[in-house]
Amino acid sequence: MKYIIEHLEAKLYPWCLLEYTHISQIVGKQNLIFTNIKTSAQKKKLQPLGTVHTQSVRHIPLEKACILDPFAASPLTPQDAQEFTYIIIGGILGDHPMKARTKKELSQFCKTILTRHLGKEQFPTDNAVYVAKEILEHHKTLNEFKYQDTLEITIDKGESVVLPFRYVLLHGKPFLAPGFKEFLKKQKMF
Ligand SMILES: C[S@@+](CC[C@H](N)C(=O)[O-])C[C@H]1O[C@@H](n2cnc3c(N)ncnc32)[C@H](O)[C@@H]1O
């Protein structure tokens, strides 16, 4: 299975890069493709993580492809592994409430590509990729995962950040990119 991240943020924010690095670790560099990468600086940062294309996935003819979209009509199932070779994920940071950016900025421009959801809750991009890989490559179903909805991370005494997203629990702990907590603590905006 090949995983395509269609980068849809205006910049390659450090938060995106942290998640993309995690995704490369999850699926392997050889299985990861980035599309819609517009600058050579971004290309340079992403090349160690996967194959990089300037073109948007909208303009790349793909067969047996599926877009993961929270607003799709059908869930992703282990049987879909027979149907699809490419899984397309929106390189979009989480927002709350969801603005349906995957649909507005990706799915609606790819009319011939089927869409699938992973339930109604919004996963961070790296968690969405992990769940899709477990379903397609290890035959798991959506109700076999343990989840935590909303994560609160303490960044300083009396200060915390609330992330209103769905995280997979692995060994009882939310699945986070290595260095994610340290990254949040360093953010100036909090
Ligand atoms: C952090 S989410 C952003 C979703 C965005 N806020 C929206 O409203 O469409 C990044 C990507 O992960 C995937 N994703 C996250 N949660 C999902 C879900 N419940 N079902 C399907 N895909 C999901 C989608 O590909 C999505 O574009």
PDB file of N, CA and C in Angstrom, residues 42-128:
ATOM      1  N   GLN A  42      10.722  23.293   0.925  1.00  0.00           N
ATOM      2  CA  GLN A  42       9.831  22.251   1.469  1.00  0.00           C
ATOM      3  C   GLN A  42      10.245  20.878   0.947  1.00  0.00           C
ATOM      4  N   LYS A  43      10.589  20.861  -0.343  1.00  0.00           N
ATOM      5  CA  LYS A  43      11.010  19.610  -0.982  1.00  0.00           C
ATOM      6  C   LYS A  43      12.217  19.020  -0.241  1.00  0.00           C
ATOM      7  N   LYS A  44      13.157  19.892   0.074  1.00  0.00           N
ATOM      8  CA  LYS A  44      14.388  19.469   0.739  1.00  0.00           C
ATOM      9  C   LYS A  44      14.096  18.859   2.114  1.00  0.00           C
ATOM     10  N   LYS A  45      13.127  19.462   2.808  1.00  0.00           N
ATOM     11  CA  LYS A  45      12.789  18.952   4.143  1.00  0.00           C
ATOM     12  C   LYS A  45      12.057  17.608   4.066  1.00  0.00           C
ATOM     13  N   LEU A  46      11.311  17.410   2.967  1.00  0.00           N
ATOM     14  CA  LEU A  46      10.478  16.196   2.902  1.00  0.00           C
ATOM     15  C   LEU A  46      11.166  15.024   2.204  1.00  0.00           C
ATOM     16  N   GLN A  47      12.175  15.317   1.398  1.00  0.00           N
ATOM     17  CA  GLN A  47      12.837  14.236   0.657  1.00  0.00           C
ATOM     18  C   GLN A  47      13.373  13.095   1.540  1.00  0.00           C
ATOM     19  N   PRO A  48      13.902  13.405   2.736  1.00  0.00           N
ATOM     20  CA  PRO A  48      14.352  12.294   3.588  1.00  0.00           C
ATOM     21  C   PRO A  48      13.204  11.406   4.093  1.00  0.00           C
ATOM     22  N   LEU A  49      11.944  11.878   3.898  1.00  0.00           N
ATOM     23  CA  LEU A  49      10.804  11.148   4.484  1.00  0.00           C
ATOM     24  C   LEU A  49      10.014  10.327   3.461  1.00  0.00           C
ATOM     25  N   GLY A  50      10.141  10.689   2.173  1.00  0.00           N
ATOM     26  CA  GLY A  50       9.361   9.982   1.152  1.00  0.00           C
ATOM     27  C   GLY A  50       9.622  10.599  -0.216  1.00  0.00           C
ATOM     28  N   THR A  51       8.843  10.157  -1.214  1.00  0.00           N
ATOM     29  CA  THR A  51       8.952  10.716  -2.563  1.00  0.00           C
ATOM     30  C   THR A  51       8.157  12.020  -2.605  1.00  0.00           C
ATOM     31  N   VAL A  52       8.711  13.040  -3.259  1.00  0.00           N
ATOM     32  CA  VAL A  52       8.069  14.353  -3.236  1.00  0.00           C
ATOM     33  C   VAL A  52       7.674  14.797  -4.652  1.00  0.00           C
ATOM     34  N   HIS A  53       6.414  15.235  -4.799  1.00  0.00           N
ATOM     35  CA  HIS A  53       5.931  15.765  -6.081  1.00  0.00           C
ATOM     36  C   HIS A  53       5.435  17.196  -5.911  1.00  0.00           C
ATOM     37  N   THR A  54       5.746  18.038  -6.885  1.00  0.00           N
ATOM     38  CA  THR A  54       5.249  19.415  -6.876  1.00  0.00           C
ATOM     39  C   THR A  54       3.758  19.427  -7.189  1.00  0.00           C
ATOM     40  N   GLN A  55       3.357  18.545  -8.104  1.00  0.00           N
ATOM     41  CA  GLN A  55       1.969  18.499  -8.580  1.00  0.00           C
ATOM     42  C   GLN A  55       0.996  18.128  -7.469  1.00  0.00           C
ATOM     43  N   SER A  56      -0.209  18.645  -7.585  1.00  0.00           N
ATOM     44  CA  SER A  56      -1.269  18.205  -6.677  1.00  0.00           C
ATOM     45  C   SER A  56      -1.749  16.834  -7.126  1.00  0.00           C
ATOM     46  N   VAL A  57      -2.232  16.042  -6.192  1.00  0.00           N
ATOM     47  CA  VAL A  57      -2.754  14.718  -6.510  1.00  0.00           C
ATOM     48  C   VAL A  57      -3.965  14.827  -7.456  1.00  0.00           C
ATOM     49  N   ARG A  58      -4.611  16.022  -7.409  1.00  0.00           N
ATOM     50  CA  ARG A  58      -5.755  16.273  -8.320  1.00  0.00           C
ATOM     51  C   ARG A  58      -5.372  16.067  -9.778  1.00  0.00           C
ATOM     52  N   HIS A  59      -4.093  16.365 -10.080  1.00  0.00           N
ATOM     53  CA  HIS A  59      -3.664  16.333 -11.488  1.00  0.00           C
ATOM     54  C   HIS A  59      -2.847  15.087 -11.816  1.00  0.00           C
ATOM     55  N   ILE A  60      -2.789  14.143 -10.897  1.00  0.00           N
ATOM     56  CA  ILE A  60      -2.028  12.917 -11.157  1.00  0.00           C
ATOM     57  C   ILE A  60      -3.035  11.791 -11.400  1.00  0.00           C
ATOM     58  N   PRO A  61      -3.030  11.200 -12.593  1.00  0.00           N
ATOM     59  CA  PRO A  61      -4.004  10.132 -12.835  1.00  0.00           C
ATOM     60  C   PRO A  61      -3.655   8.896 -12.001  1.00  0.00           C
ATOM     61  N   LEU A  62      -4.571   8.488 -11.133  1.00  0.00           N
ATOM     62  CA  LEU A  62      -4.304   7.358 -10.238  1.00  0.00           C
ATOM     63  C   LEU A  62      -5.424   6.335 -10.373  1.00  0.00           C
ATOM     64  N   GLU A  63      -5.038   5.087 -10.409  1.00  0.00           N
ATOM     65  CA  GLU A  63      -6.048   4.025 -10.381  1.00  0.00           C
ATOM     66  C   GLU A  63      -6.028   3.397  -9.007  1.00  0.00           C
ATOM     67  N   LYS A  64      -7.127   2.829  -8.592  1.00  0.00           N
ATOM     68  CA  LYS A  64      -7.235   2.133  -7.304  1.00  0.00           C
ATOM     69  C   LYS A  64      -6.804   3.035  -6.141  1.00  0.00           C
ATOM     70  N   ALA A  65      -7.352   4.246  -6.147  1.00  0.00           N
ATOM     71  CA  ALA A  65      -7.010   5.199  -5.090  1.00  0.00           C
ATOM     72  C   ALA A  65      -8.244   5.514  -4.243  1.00  0.00           C
ATOM     73  N   CYS A  66      -7.986   5.918  -3.017  1.00  0.00           N
ATOM     74  CA  CYS A  66      -9.065   6.245  -2.082  1.00  0.00           C
ATOM     75  C   CYS A  66      -8.647   7.450  -1.255  1.00  0.00           C
ATOM     76  N   ILE A  67      -9.559   8.368  -1.035  1.00  0.00           N
ATOM     77  CA  ILE A  67      -9.270   9.522  -0.172  1.00  0.00           C
ATOM     78  C   ILE A  67      -9.882   9.270   1.207  1.00  0.00           C
ATOM     79  N   LEU A  68      -9.097   9.471   2.251  1.00  0.00           N
ATOM     80  CA  LEU A  68      -9.649   9.410   3.606  1.00  0.00           C
ATOM     81  C   LEU A  68     -10.260  10.768   3.906  1.00  0.00           C
ATOM     82  N   ASP A  69     -11.585  10.761   4.089  1.00  0.00           N
ATOM     83  CA  ASP A  69     -12.316  12.003   4.294  1.00  0.00           C
ATOM     84  C   ASP A  69     -13.327  11.788   5.423  1.00  0.00           C
ATOM     85  N   PRO A  70     -13.223  12.580   6.499  1.00  0.00           N
ATOM     86  CA  PRO A  70     -14.159  12.389   7.620  1.00  0.00           C
ATOM     87  C   PRO A  70     -15.626  12.463   7.192  1.00  0.00           C
ATOM     88  N   PHE A  71     -15.907  13.120   6.062  1.00  0.00           N
ATOM     89  CA  PHE A  71     -17.300  13.262   5.633  1.00  0.00           C
ATOM     90  C   PHE A  71     -17.680  12.288   4.511  1.00  0.00           C
ATOM     91  N   ALA A  72     -16.898  11.223   4.344  1.00  0.00           N
ATOM     92  CA  ALA A  72     -17.228  10.188   3.350  1.00  0.00           C
ATOM     93  C   ALA A  72     -18.459   9.418   3.821  1.00  0.00           C
ATOM     94  N   ALA A  73     -19.110   8.730   2.880  1.00  0.00           N
ATOM     95  CA  ALA A  73     -20.333   7.997   3.238  1.00  0.00           C
ATOM     96  C   ALA A  73     -20.030   6.618   3.824  1.00  0.00           C
ATOM     97  N   SER A  74     -18.904   6.005   3.445  1.00  0.00           N
ATOM     98  CA  SER A  74     -18.624   4.627   3.885  1.00  0.00           C
ATOM     99  C   SER A  74     -17.332   4.555   4.697  1.00  0.00           C
ATOM    100  N   PRO A  75     -17.289   3.600   5.652  1.00  0.00           N
ATOM    101  CA  PRO A  75     -16.053   3.445   6.443  1.00  0.00           C
ATOM    102  C   PRO A  75     -14.991   2.663   5.691  1.00  0.00           C
ATOM    103  N   LEU A  76     -13.743   2.842   6.077  1.00  0.00           N
ATOM    104  CA  LEU A  76     -12.656   2.029   5.525  1.00  0.00           C
ATOM    105  C   LEU A  76     -12.715   0.655   6.200  1.00  0.00           C
ATOM    106  N   THR A  77     -12.631  -0.409   5.396  1.00  0.00           N
ATOM    107  CA  THR A  77     -12.715  -1.770   5.954  1.00  0.00           C
ATOM    108  C   THR A  77     -11.521  -2.594   5.461  1.00  0.00           C
ATOM    109  N   PRO A  78     -11.215  -3.714   6.124  1.00  0.00           N
ATOM    110  CA  PRO A  78     -10.099  -4.555   5.672  1.00  0.00           C
ATOM    111  C   PRO A  78     -10.282  -5.033   4.228  1.00  0.00           C
ATOM    112  N   GLN A  79     -11.537  -5.186   3.778  1.00  0.00           N
ATOM    113  CA  GLN A  79     -11.797  -5.622   2.390  1.00  0.00           C
ATOM    114  C   GLN A  79     -11.301  -4.593   1.374  1.00  0.00           C
ATOM    115  N   ASP A  80     -11.213  -3.333   1.800  1.00  0.00           N
ATOM    116  CA  ASP A  80     -10.743  -2.280   0.886  1.00  0.00           C
ATOM    117  C   ASP A  80      -9.300  -2.490   0.442  1.00  0.00           C
ATOM    118  N   ALA A  81      -8.572  -3.329   1.169  1.00  0.00           N
ATOM    119  CA  ALA A  81      -7.181  -3.612   0.777  1.00  0.00           C
ATOM    120  C   ALA A  81      -7.135  -4.242  -0.616  1.00  0.00           C
ATOM    121  N   GLN A  82      -8.220  -4.938  -1.003  1.00  0.00           N
ATOM    122  CA  GLN A  82      -8.271  -5.549  -2.342  1.00  0.00           C
ATOM    123  C   GLN A  82      -8.558  -4.492  -3.415  1.00  0.00           C
ATOM    124  N   GLU A  83      -9.221  -3.405  -2.998  1.00  0.00           N
ATOM    125  CA  GLU A  83      -9.689  -2.395  -3.963  1.00  0.00           C
ATOM    126  C   GLU A  83      -8.657  -1.315  -4.240  1.00  0.00           C
ATOM    127  N   PHE A  84      -7.867  -0.992  -3.216  1.00  0.00           N
ATOM    128  CA  PHE A  84      -7.036   0.200  -3.320  1.00  0.00           C
ATOM    129  C   PHE A  84      -5.543  -0.094  -3.229  1.00  0.00           C
ATOM    130  N   THR A  85      -4.786   0.717  -3.990  1.00  0.00           N
ATOM    131  CA  THR A  85      -3.318   0.666  -3.919  1.00  0.00           C
ATOM    132  C   THR A  85      -2.784   1.951  -3.289  1.00  0.00           C
ATOM    133  N   TYR A  86      -3.554   3.043  -3.479  1.00  0.00           N
ATOM    134  CA  TYR A  86      -3.125   4.351  -2.962  1.00  0.00           C
ATOM    135  C   TYR A  86      -4.148   4.893  -1.966  1.00  0.00           C
ATOM    136  N   ILE A  87      -3.670   5.291  -0.811  1.00  0.00           N
ATOM    137  CA  ILE A  87      -4.533   5.925   0.184  1.00  0.00           C
ATOM    138  C   ILE A  87      -4.087   7.380   0.296  1.00  0.00           C
ATOM    139  N   ILE A  88      -5.023   8.281   0.041  1.00  0.00           N
ATOM    140  CA  ILE A  88      -4.701   9.720   0.031  1.00  0.00           C
ATOM    141  C   ILE A  88      -5.224  10.363   1.320  1.00  0.00           C
ATOM    142  N   ILE A  89      -4.345  11.106   1.966  1.00  0.00           N
ATOM    143  CA  ILE A  89      -4.687  11.737   3.246  1.00  0.00           C
ATOM    144  C   ILE A  89      -4.457  13.238   3.104  1.00  0.00           C
ATOM    145  N   GLY A  90      -5.330  14.017   3.707  1.00  0.00           N
ATOM    146  CA  GLY A  90      -5.158  15.469   3.647  1.00  0.00           C
ATOM    147  C   GLY A  90      -4.041  15.920   4.578  1.00  0.00           C
ATOM    148  N   GLY A  91      -3.078  16.626   4.038  1.00  0.00           N
ATOM    149  CA  GLY A  91      -2.028  17.231   4.876  1.00  0.00           C
ATOM    150  C   GLY A  91      -2.600  18.517   5.448  1.00  0.00           C
ATOM    151  N   ILE A  92      -3.511  18.326   6.398  1.00  0.00           N
ATOM    152  CA  ILE A  92      -4.292  19.444   6.951  1.00  0.00           C
ATOM    153  C   ILE A  92      -4.188  19.353   8.468  1.00  0.00           C
ATOM    154  N   LEU A  93      -3.888  20.466   9.124  1.00  0.00           N
ATOM    155  CA  LEU A  93      -3.849  20.434  10.592  1.00  0.00           C
ATOM    156  C   LEU A  93      -5.275  20.409  11.123  1.00  0.00           C
ATOM    157  N   GLY A  94      -5.441  19.835  12.304  1.00  0.00           N
ATOM    158  CA  GLY A  94      -6.779  19.720  12.876  1.00  0.00           C
ATOM    159  C   GLY A  94      -7.402  21.078  13.162  1.00  0.00           C
ATOM    160  N   ASP A  95      -8.710  21.156  12.993  1.00  0.00           N
ATOM    161  CA  ASP A  95      -9.432  22.352  13.408  1.00  0.00           C
ATOM    162  C   ASP A  95     -10.694  21.891  14.130  1.00  0.00           C
ATOM    163  N   HIS A  96     -11.241  22.774  14.963  1.00  0.00           N
ATOM    164  CA  HIS A  96     -12.394  22.369  15.756  1.00  0.00           C
ATOM    165  C   HIS A  96     -13.364  23.527  15.885  1.00  0.00           C
ATOM    166  N   PRO A  97     -14.610  23.361  15.479  1.00  0.00           N
ATOM    167  CA  PRO A  97     -15.161  22.177  14.823  1.00  0.00           C
ATOM    168  C   PRO A  97     -14.594  22.023  13.415  1.00  0.00           C
ATOM    169  N   MET A  98     -14.704  20.826  12.883  1.00  0.00           N
ATOM    170  CA  MET A  98     -14.140  20.554  11.551  1.00  0.00           C
ATOM    171  C   MET A  98     -14.818  21.424  10.488  1.00  0.00           C
ATOM    172  N   LYS A  99     -13.986  21.956   9.587  1.00  0.00           N
ATOM    173  CA  LYS A  99     -14.541  22.807   8.524  1.00  0.00           C
ATOM    174  C   LYS A  99     -14.719  22.033   7.215  1.00  0.00           C
ATOM    175  N   ALA A 100     -14.598  20.723   7.271  1.00  0.00           N
ATOM    176  CA  ALA A 100     -14.729  19.867   6.082  1.00  0.00           C
ATOM    177  C   ALA A 100     -13.707  20.245   5.013  1.00  0.00           C
ATOM    178  N   ARG A 101     -12.495  20.584   5.444  1.00  0.00           N
ATOM    179  CA  ARG A 101     -11.474  21.011   4.473  1.00  0.00           C
ATOM    180  C   ARG A 101     -11.071  19.878   3.548  1.00  0.00           C
ATOM    181  N   THR A 102     -11.100  18.633   4.039  1.00  0.00           N
ATOM    182  CA  THR A 102     -10.705  17.512   3.168  1.00  0.00           C
ATOM    183  C   THR A 102     -11.651  17.460   1.959  1.00  0.00           C
ATOM    184  N   LYS A 103     -12.930  17.643   2.253  1.00  0.00           N
ATOM    185  CA  LYS A 103     -13.928  17.598   1.180  1.00  0.00           C
ATOM    186  C   LYS A 103     -13.781  18.821   0.254  1.00  0.00           C
ATOM    187  N   LYS A 104     -13.689  20.003   0.892  1.00  0.00           N
ATOM    188  CA  LYS A 104     -13.679  21.243   0.102  1.00  0.00           C
ATOM    189  C   LYS A 104     -12.392  21.437  -0.692  1.00  0.00           C
ATOM    190  N   GLU A 105     -11.271  20.953  -0.153  1.00  0.00           N
ATOM    191  CA  GLU A 105      -9.981  21.236  -0.802  1.00  0.00           C
ATOM    192  C   GLU A 105      -9.388  20.030  -1.516  1.00  0.00           C
ATOM    193  N   LEU A 106     -10.014  18.842  -1.338  1.00  0.00           N
ATOM    194  CA  LEU A 106      -9.421  17.645  -1.940  1.00  0.00           C
ATOM    195  C   LEU A 106     -10.486  16.782  -2.657  1.00  0.00           C
ATOM    196  N   SER A 107     -11.369  16.162  -1.883  1.00  0.00           N
ATOM    197  CA  SER A 107     -12.295  15.176  -2.472  1.00  0.00           C
ATOM    198  C   SER A 107     -13.130  15.753  -3.623  1.00  0.00           C
ATOM    199  N   GLN A 108     -13.614  16.974  -3.431  1.00  0.00           N
ATOM    200  CA  GLN A 108     -14.528  17.496  -4.472  1.00  0.00           C
ATOM    201  C   GLN A 108     -13.822  17.748  -5.810  1.00  0.00           C
ATOM    202  N   PHE A 109     -12.491  17.796  -5.791  1.00  0.00           N
ATOM    203  CA  PHE A 109     -11.759  17.991  -7.053  1.00  0.00           C
ATOM    204  C   PHE A 109     -11.335  16.656  -7.675  1.00  0.00           C
ATOM    205  N   CYS A 110     -11.606  15.573  -6.984  1.00  0.00           N
ATOM    206  CA  CYS A 110     -11.168  14.247  -7.457  1.00  0.00           C
ATOM    207  C   CYS A 110     -12.406  13.359  -7.588  1.00  0.00           C
ATOM    208  N   LYS A 111     -13.293  13.730  -8.472  1.00  0.00           N
ATOM    209  CA  LYS A 111     -14.610  13.084  -8.572  1.00  0.00           C
ATOM    210  C   LYS A 111     -14.531  11.578  -8.853  1.00  0.00           C
ATOM    211  N   THR A 112     -13.451  11.136  -9.501  1.00  0.00           N
ATOM    212  CA  THR A 112     -13.391   9.711  -9.856  1.00  0.00           C
ATOM    213  C   THR A 112     -12.768   8.867  -8.736  1.00  0.00           C
ATOM    214  N   ILE A 113     -12.311   9.512  -7.687  1.00  0.00           N
ATOM    215  CA  ILE A 113     -11.657   8.769  -6.595  1.00  0.00           C
ATOM    216  C   ILE A 113     -12.660   8.529  -5.455  1.00  0.00           C
ATOM    217  N   LEU A 114     -12.737   7.274  -5.008  1.00  0.00           N
ATOM    218  CA  LEU A 114     -13.669   6.941  -3.927  1.00  0.00           C
ATOM    219  C   LEU A 114     -13.180   7.529  -2.607  1.00  0.00           C
ATOM    220  N   THR A 115     -14.114   7.713  -1.666  1.00  0.00           N
ATOM    221  CA  THR A 115     -13.741   8.241  -0.348  1.00  0.00           C
ATOM    222  C   THR A 115     -14.170   7.253   0.742  1.00  0.00           C
ATOM    223  N   ARG A 116     -13.461   7.283   1.854  1.00  0.00           N
ATOM    224  CA  ARG A 116     -13.778   6.441   3.015  1.00  0.00           C
ATOM    225  C   ARG A 116     -13.555   7.250   4.288  1.00  0.00           C
ATOM    226  N   HIS A 117     -14.335   6.943   5.329  1.00  0.00           N
ATOM    227  CA  HIS A 117     -14.098   7.601   6.621  1.00  0.00           C
ATOM    228  C   HIS A 117     -13.569   6.610   7.651  1.00  0.00           C
ATOM    229  N   LEU A 118     -13.085   7.184   8.747  1.00  0.00           N
ATOM    230  CA  LEU A 118     -12.570   6.388   9.873  1.00  0.00           C
ATOM    231  C   LEU A 118     -13.404   6.699  11.117  1.00  0.00           C
ATOM    232  N   GLY A 119     -14.679   6.876  10.917  1.00  0.00           N
ATOM    233  CA  GLY A 119     -15.553   7.279  12.016  1.00  0.00           C
ATOM    234  C   GLY A 119     -15.764   8.784  11.967  1.00  0.00           C
ATOM    235  N   LYS A 120     -16.615   9.263  12.886  1.00  0.00           N
ATOM    236  CA  LYS A 120     -17.037  10.675  12.828  1.00  0.00           C
ATOM    237  C   LYS A 120     -16.045  11.625  13.496  1.00  0.00           C
ATOM    238  N   GLU A 121     -15.164  11.082  14.323  1.00  0.00           N
ATOM    239  CA  GLU A 121     -14.232  11.962  15.040  1.00  0.00           C
ATOM    240  C   GLU A 121     -13.004  12.247  14.178  1.00  0.00           C
ATOM    241  N   GLN A 122     -12.380  13.384  14.443  1.00  0.00           N
ATOM    242  CA  GLN A 122     -11.213  13.816  13.662  1.00  0.00           C
ATOM    243  C   GLN A 122      -9.911  13.310  14.300  1.00  0.00           C
ATOM    244  N   PHE A 123      -9.146  12.560  13.539  1.00  0.00           N
ATOM    245  CA  PHE A 123      -7.821  12.110  13.989  1.00  0.00           C
ATOM    246  C   PHE A 123      -6.771  13.118  13.541  1.00  0.00           C
ATOM    247  N   PRO A 124      -5.688  13.269  14.304  1.00  0.00           N
ATOM    248  CA  PRO A 124      -4.518  13.957  13.738  1.00  0.00           C
ATOM    249  C   PRO A 124      -4.046  13.139  12.524  1.00  0.00           C
ATOM    250  N   THR A 125      -3.360  13.780  11.599  1.00  0.00           N
ATOM    251  CA  THR A 125      -2.993  13.108  10.347  1.00  0.00           C
ATOM    252  C   THR A 125      -2.196  11.820  10.592  1.00  0.00           C
ATOM    253  N   ASP A 126      -1.240  11.859  11.517  1.00  0.00           N
ATOM    254  CA  ASP A 126      -0.423  10.656  11.740  1.00  0.00           C
ATOM    255  C   ASP A 126      -1.257   9.502  12.316  1.00  0.00           C
ATOM    256  N   ASN A 127      -2.224   9.844  13.192  1.00  0.00           N
ATOM    257  CA  ASN A 127      -3.087   8.800  13.747  1.00  0.00           C
ATOM    258  C   ASN A 127      -4.015   8.237  12.668  1.00  0.00           C
ATOM    259  N   ALA A 128      -4.497   9.101  11.759  1.00  0.00           N
ATOM    260  CA  ALA A 128      -5.358   8.627  10.664  1.00  0.00           C
ATOM    261  C   ALA A 128      -4.588   7.621   9.797  1.00  0.00           C
TER     262      ALA A 128
END
